């Protein structure tokens, strides 16, 4: 390794629990309030692991179906804390070059040409210069532990289930000590470990080793009360009655056998569509017309259109506020 004999570029610093670099919420209620100010509705069950993740400086692993609000948690948390959100969107084939760092080859080549043109090339000096930070492209994971970050950012590693297992292994190492070694430069170590949120839509299982390092929380579909709160917070202009009917209907729809159950995103999209159509109440035909806002598979749409929608709408009437959100 080229680092042999070279002092580490960054001196590892001990990071205390209370560096006072950002105002961490003092209680679970504070976490809820902080998120609420960002129009994110959280129940206590979710606020507890978020609070602990910050307090214990442990990554938080959020698992759940698509559209239940996992990604949004990281965004709301970063905004609420007034810190940067650094997002790494995972995908198949994601590698170190895209996740951690890469050398800017084009600029390096250009620099070599300039050096050659100017005549005197000291090989050693040129080499050191070409592999200096100037030519380093920092990708999300390196950005998140970069010493230059004064406040610990929120690092969102989104949809980890999409990446390969090899990448998961690398991540495990990173989360162990929040440091990254670049052979030509030395070791980068986070002054303040970032607040790490890992999400998965569970298209595959994530290894136990990684889960063990994290606090775990399953983000479920919201119940009637919570979903109504979410949509009234997000779309405050919606008439109350319509918001209630939409929530009750979606809750009912989630009981149906479907290829893809609608998430909160779909509820919000659907309600916006109904508002755009100046609808103030639900009726079977308008639901049929707008099924594409809730269901994203033609087979699902076909399977509920017509009579099943009518029946669901009837049943959903037992879910309203007078029924405590439950079917009576
Ligand atoms: N508890 C919540 N409070 C406010 N908005 C929410 C909540 N849950 C979900 N949403 C909204 O639902 C949408 C989908 O959320 P997202 O975080 O993208 O889901 P996921 O990452 O789980 O697929 C976003 O527009 C988000 O704002
Ligand atoms: Mg997401």
Short mmCIF file of C-alpha atoms in Angstrom, two decimals, residues 13-253:
data_model
loop_
_atom_site.label_atom_id
_atom_site.label_comp_id
_atom_site.label_asym_id
_atom_site.label_seq_id
_atom_site.Cartn_x
_atom_site.Cartn_y
_atom_site.Cartn_z
CA UNK A 13 -10.45 12.53 17.06
CA UNK A 14 -12.44 11.18 19.88
CA UNK A 15 -16.02 12.20 19.48
CA UNK A 16 -17.84 12.79 22.69
CA UNK A 17 -21.55 12.26 23.08
CA UNK A 18 -22.10 15.94 23.70
CA UNK A 19 -20.00 18.01 21.38
CA UNK A 20 -22.73 20.58 21.30
CA UNK A 21 -22.44 20.79 17.52
CA UNK A 22 -26.13 20.49 16.95
CA UNK A 23 -29.08 20.77 19.21
CA UNK A 24 -30.16 17.15 19.57
CA UNK A 25 -33.70 16.69 20.83
CA UNK A 26 -33.75 16.17 24.58
CA UNK A 27 -36.68 13.83 24.69
CA UNK A 28 -38.88 11.59 22.62
CA UNK A 29 -41.58 14.27 22.62
CA UNK A 30 -39.02 16.72 21.24
CA UNK A 31 -38.32 14.36 18.37
CA UNK A 32 -42.03 14.23 17.58
CA UNK A 33 -42.27 18.00 17.72
CA UNK A 34 -39.20 18.48 15.56
CA UNK A 35 -40.66 16.18 12.91
CA UNK A 36 -44.10 17.72 13.22
CA UNK A 37 -42.59 21.11 12.42
CA UNK A 38 -41.41 19.56 9.18
CA UNK A 39 -44.93 18.30 8.50
CA UNK A 40 -43.93 14.75 9.37
CA UNK A 41 -46.34 12.89 11.63
CA UNK A 42 -44.67 10.35 13.88
CA UNK A 43 -46.06 8.27 16.65
CA UNK A 44 -44.10 7.54 19.78
CA UNK A 45 -43.12 4.10 18.53
CA UNK A 46 -41.15 5.70 15.70
CA UNK A 47 -39.83 8.63 17.73
CA UNK A 48 -38.18 6.27 20.25
CA UNK A 49 -35.68 4.65 17.83
CA UNK A 50 -34.95 8.03 16.21
CA UNK A 51 -34.21 9.54 19.59
CA UNK A 52 -32.00 6.61 20.57
CA UNK A 53 -30.16 6.57 17.25
CA UNK A 54 -29.05 10.14 17.90
CA UNK A 55 -28.35 9.66 21.58
CA UNK A 56 -26.37 6.43 21.16
CA UNK A 57 -24.87 7.41 17.81
CA UNK A 58 -26.08 4.26 16.17
CA UNK A 59 -27.41 3.92 12.63
CA UNK A 60 -31.16 3.53 12.28
CA UNK A 61 -32.43 0.85 9.96
CA UNK A 62 -35.93 1.50 8.66
CA UNK A 63 -37.74 -1.23 6.82
CA UNK A 64 -41.19 -1.16 5.27
CA UNK A 65 -43.24 -1.21 2.09
CA UNK A 66 -42.75 1.50 -0.53
CA UNK A 67 -44.52 4.78 0.16
CA UNK A 68 -44.89 4.54 3.94
CA UNK A 69 -42.65 7.51 4.71
CA UNK A 70 -39.15 6.09 5.29
CA UNK A 71 -37.16 8.42 3.06
CA UNK A 72 -39.12 11.40 4.29
CA UNK A 73 -38.02 10.72 7.87
CA UNK A 74 -34.40 11.46 6.96
CA UNK A 75 -35.37 14.60 5.10
CA UNK A 76 -37.55 15.87 7.94
CA UNK A 77 -34.88 15.09 10.51
CA UNK A 78 -32.15 16.92 8.60
CA UNK A 79 -34.34 19.97 8.04
CA UNK A 80 -35.52 19.94 11.64
CA UNK A 81 -31.96 19.78 12.97
CA UNK A 82 -30.82 22.41 10.48
CA UNK A 83 -28.18 20.10 9.09
CA UNK A 84 -27.31 18.78 5.68
CA UNK A 85 -28.97 15.72 4.18
CA UNK A 86 -26.53 13.56 2.26
CA UNK A 87 -28.33 10.92 0.28
CA UNK A 88 -26.96 7.78 -1.26
CA UNK A 89 -29.57 6.17 -3.47
CA UNK A 90 -28.70 2.48 -3.79
CA UNK A 91 -29.07 0.47 -6.98
CA UNK A 92 -27.81 -2.76 -8.46
CA UNK A 93 -24.14 -2.44 -9.33
CA UNK A 94 -23.55 0.52 -7.01
CA UNK A 95 -19.82 0.55 -6.38
CA UNK A 96 -17.19 2.41 -4.41
CA UNK A 97 -16.63 4.91 -7.25
CA UNK A 98 -20.19 6.09 -7.00
CA UNK A 99 -20.63 5.67 -3.26
CA UNK A 100 -17.32 6.79 -1.79
CA UNK A 101 -14.87 8.56 -4.07
CA UNK A 102 -13.39 8.68 -7.50
CA UNK A 103 -10.42 10.43 -9.11
CA UNK A 104 -11.32 13.02 -11.67
CA UNK A 105 -9.47 11.45 -14.60
CA UNK A 106 -10.31 14.17 -17.09
CA UNK A 107 -8.88 16.88 -14.89
CA UNK A 108 -5.83 14.76 -14.08
CA UNK A 109 -5.09 14.26 -17.77
CA UNK A 110 -5.53 17.95 -18.41
CA UNK A 111 -3.14 18.74 -15.59
CA UNK A 112 -0.54 16.36 -17.02
CA UNK A 113 -0.80 18.10 -20.41
CA UNK A 114 -0.31 21.48 -18.75
CA UNK A 115 2.70 20.18 -16.83
CA UNK A 116 4.20 18.76 -20.02
CA UNK A 117 3.59 22.00 -21.87
CA UNK A 118 5.34 24.00 -19.17
CA UNK A 119 8.41 21.81 -19.61
CA UNK A 120 9.75 20.91 -16.19
CA UNK A 121 8.08 17.82 -14.78
CA UNK A 122 9.26 16.59 -11.43
CA UNK A 123 7.75 13.10 -11.44
CA UNK A 124 7.37 12.76 -7.72
CA UNK A 125 5.88 16.18 -7.18
CA UNK A 126 3.57 15.68 -10.14
CA UNK A 127 2.36 12.37 -8.73
CA UNK A 128 1.66 13.88 -5.32
CA UNK A 129 -0.21 16.75 -6.92
CA UNK A 130 -2.30 14.56 -9.22
CA UNK A 131 -3.49 12.49 -6.30
CA UNK A 132 -4.26 15.35 -3.98
CA UNK A 133 -7.70 16.38 -2.76
CA UNK A 134 -7.93 18.80 -5.67
CA UNK A 135 -8.63 15.90 -8.03
CA UNK A 136 -10.73 13.87 -5.66
CA UNK A 137 -14.45 13.59 -6.32
CA UNK A 138 -16.17 12.98 -3.02
CA UNK A 139 -19.25 10.81 -3.24
CA UNK A 140 -21.94 10.66 -0.52
CA UNK A 141 -20.24 8.30 1.96
CA UNK A 142 -17.00 10.26 1.95
CA UNK A 143 -18.88 13.56 2.10
CA UNK A 144 -20.70 12.34 5.18
CA UNK A 145 -17.55 11.63 7.15
CA UNK A 146 -15.52 14.52 5.77
CA UNK A 147 -13.90 16.52 8.48
CA UNK A 148 -14.94 19.71 6.75
CA UNK A 149 -18.50 19.08 7.85
CA UNK A 150 -18.90 21.20 10.94
CA UNK A 151 -22.27 19.79 11.90
CA UNK A 152 -22.88 16.09 11.63
CA UNK A 153 -25.05 15.63 8.55
CA UNK A 154 -27.87 13.15 8.19
CA UNK A 155 -26.61 10.38 5.93
CA UNK A 156 -29.46 8.62 4.17
CA UNK A 157 -28.55 5.29 2.62
CA UNK A 158 -31.75 4.79 0.72
CA UNK A 159 -33.15 1.46 -0.48
CA UNK A 160 -30.17 -0.64 0.52
CA UNK A 161 -32.03 -3.76 -0.61
CA UNK A 162 -31.37 -2.66 -4.20
CA UNK A 163 -27.59 -2.83 -3.86
CA UNK A 164 -25.45 -5.96 -4.03
CA UNK A 165 -24.39 -7.87 -0.95
CA UNK A 166 -20.78 -6.93 -1.63
CA UNK A 167 -21.66 -3.30 -1.07
CA UNK A 168 -23.42 -4.20 2.14
CA UNK A 169 -20.17 -5.71 3.39
CA UNK A 170 -18.32 -2.51 2.66
CA UNK A 171 -20.98 -0.49 4.43
CA UNK A 172 -20.67 -2.63 7.50
CA UNK A 173 -17.01 -1.68 7.79
CA UNK A 174 -17.73 1.97 7.32
CA UNK A 175 -20.43 1.99 9.98
CA UNK A 176 -18.07 0.31 12.42
CA UNK A 177 -15.66 3.21 12.72
CA UNK A 178 -16.79 5.97 10.38
CA UNK A 179 -13.51 6.14 8.57
CA UNK A 180 -12.39 5.67 5.01
CA UNK A 181 -8.85 5.11 3.82
CA UNK A 182 -7.80 6.34 0.42
CA UNK A 183 -4.44 4.74 -0.42
CA UNK A 184 -2.99 7.85 -2.06
CA UNK A 185 -4.19 10.26 0.61
CA UNK A 186 -4.58 8.57 3.96
CA UNK A 187 -7.50 8.14 6.27
CA UNK A 188 -10.58 10.30 6.50
CA UNK A 189 -12.27 10.11 9.83
CA UNK A 190 -15.50 11.79 10.83
CA UNK A 191 -15.04 14.49 13.44
CA UNK A 192 -18.67 14.00 14.34
CA UNK A 193 -20.26 10.77 13.16
CA UNK A 194 -23.21 11.46 10.88
CA UNK A 195 -26.73 10.50 11.84
CA UNK A 196 -27.17 7.47 9.63
CA UNK A 197 -30.52 6.30 8.33
CA UNK A 198 -30.63 3.15 6.23
CA UNK A 199 -33.86 2.21 4.48
CA UNK A 200 -35.04 -0.95 2.78
CA UNK A 201 -38.23 -1.78 0.90
CA UNK A 202 -37.47 -5.40 1.72
CA UNK A 203 -37.17 -6.72 -1.80
CA UNK A 204 -34.49 -8.91 -0.22
CA UNK A 205 -33.32 -9.52 3.32
CA UNK A 206 -30.44 -7.42 4.63
CA UNK A 207 -27.72 -9.37 6.42
CA UNK A 208 -27.96 -9.88 10.15
CA UNK A 209 -24.48 -8.43 10.65
CA UNK A 210 -25.57 -5.07 9.30
CA UNK A 211 -28.87 -5.12 11.12
CA UNK A 212 -27.10 -5.90 14.35
CA UNK A 213 -25.11 -2.72 14.07
CA UNK A 214 -28.27 -0.67 13.73
CA UNK A 215 -31.40 0.15 15.65
CA UNK A 216 -34.30 -1.38 13.80
CA UNK A 217 -37.80 -0.13 13.14
CA UNK A 218 -40.54 -1.48 10.87
CA UNK A 219 -42.47 1.39 9.30
CA UNK A 220 -46.00 0.15 8.85
CA UNK A 221 -48.93 1.58 6.94
CA UNK A 222 -50.54 4.20 9.18
CA UNK A 223 -53.86 3.52 10.86
CA UNK A 224 -56.90 5.67 10.12
CA UNK A 225 -56.16 8.40 12.66
CA UNK A 226 -52.53 8.75 11.71
CA UNK A 227 -53.19 8.73 7.98
CA UNK A 228 -55.89 11.38 8.36
CA UNK A 229 -53.42 13.48 10.32
CA UNK A 230 -50.80 13.03 7.62
CA UNK A 231 -53.01 14.04 4.73
CA UNK A 232 -54.59 16.98 6.52
CA UNK A 233 -51.11 18.20 7.46
CA UNK A 234 -49.80 17.74 3.93
CA UNK A 235 -52.90 18.96 2.07
CA UNK A 236 -54.49 21.43 4.48
CA UNK A 237 -56.85 22.83 1.84
CA UNK A 238 -58.71 19.57 1.39
CA UNK A 239 -62.29 19.62 2.72
CA UNK A 240 -62.45 17.66 5.95
CA UNK A 241 -65.16 15.34 4.79
CA UNK A 242 -63.32 14.37 1.63
CA UNK A 243 -60.10 13.80 3.59
CA UNK A 244 -61.95 11.49 5.97
CA UNK A 245 -63.62 9.56 3.18
CA UNK A 246 -60.38 9.17 1.26
CA UNK A 247 -58.56 7.93 4.35
CA UNK A 248 -61.31 5.46 5.21
CA UNK A 249 -61.44 4.18 1.65
CA UNK A 250 -57.68 3.68 1.40
CA UNK A 251 -57.67 1.88 4.74
CA UNK A 252 -60.37 -0.41 3.40
CA UNK A 253 -58.52 -0.92 0.12
#
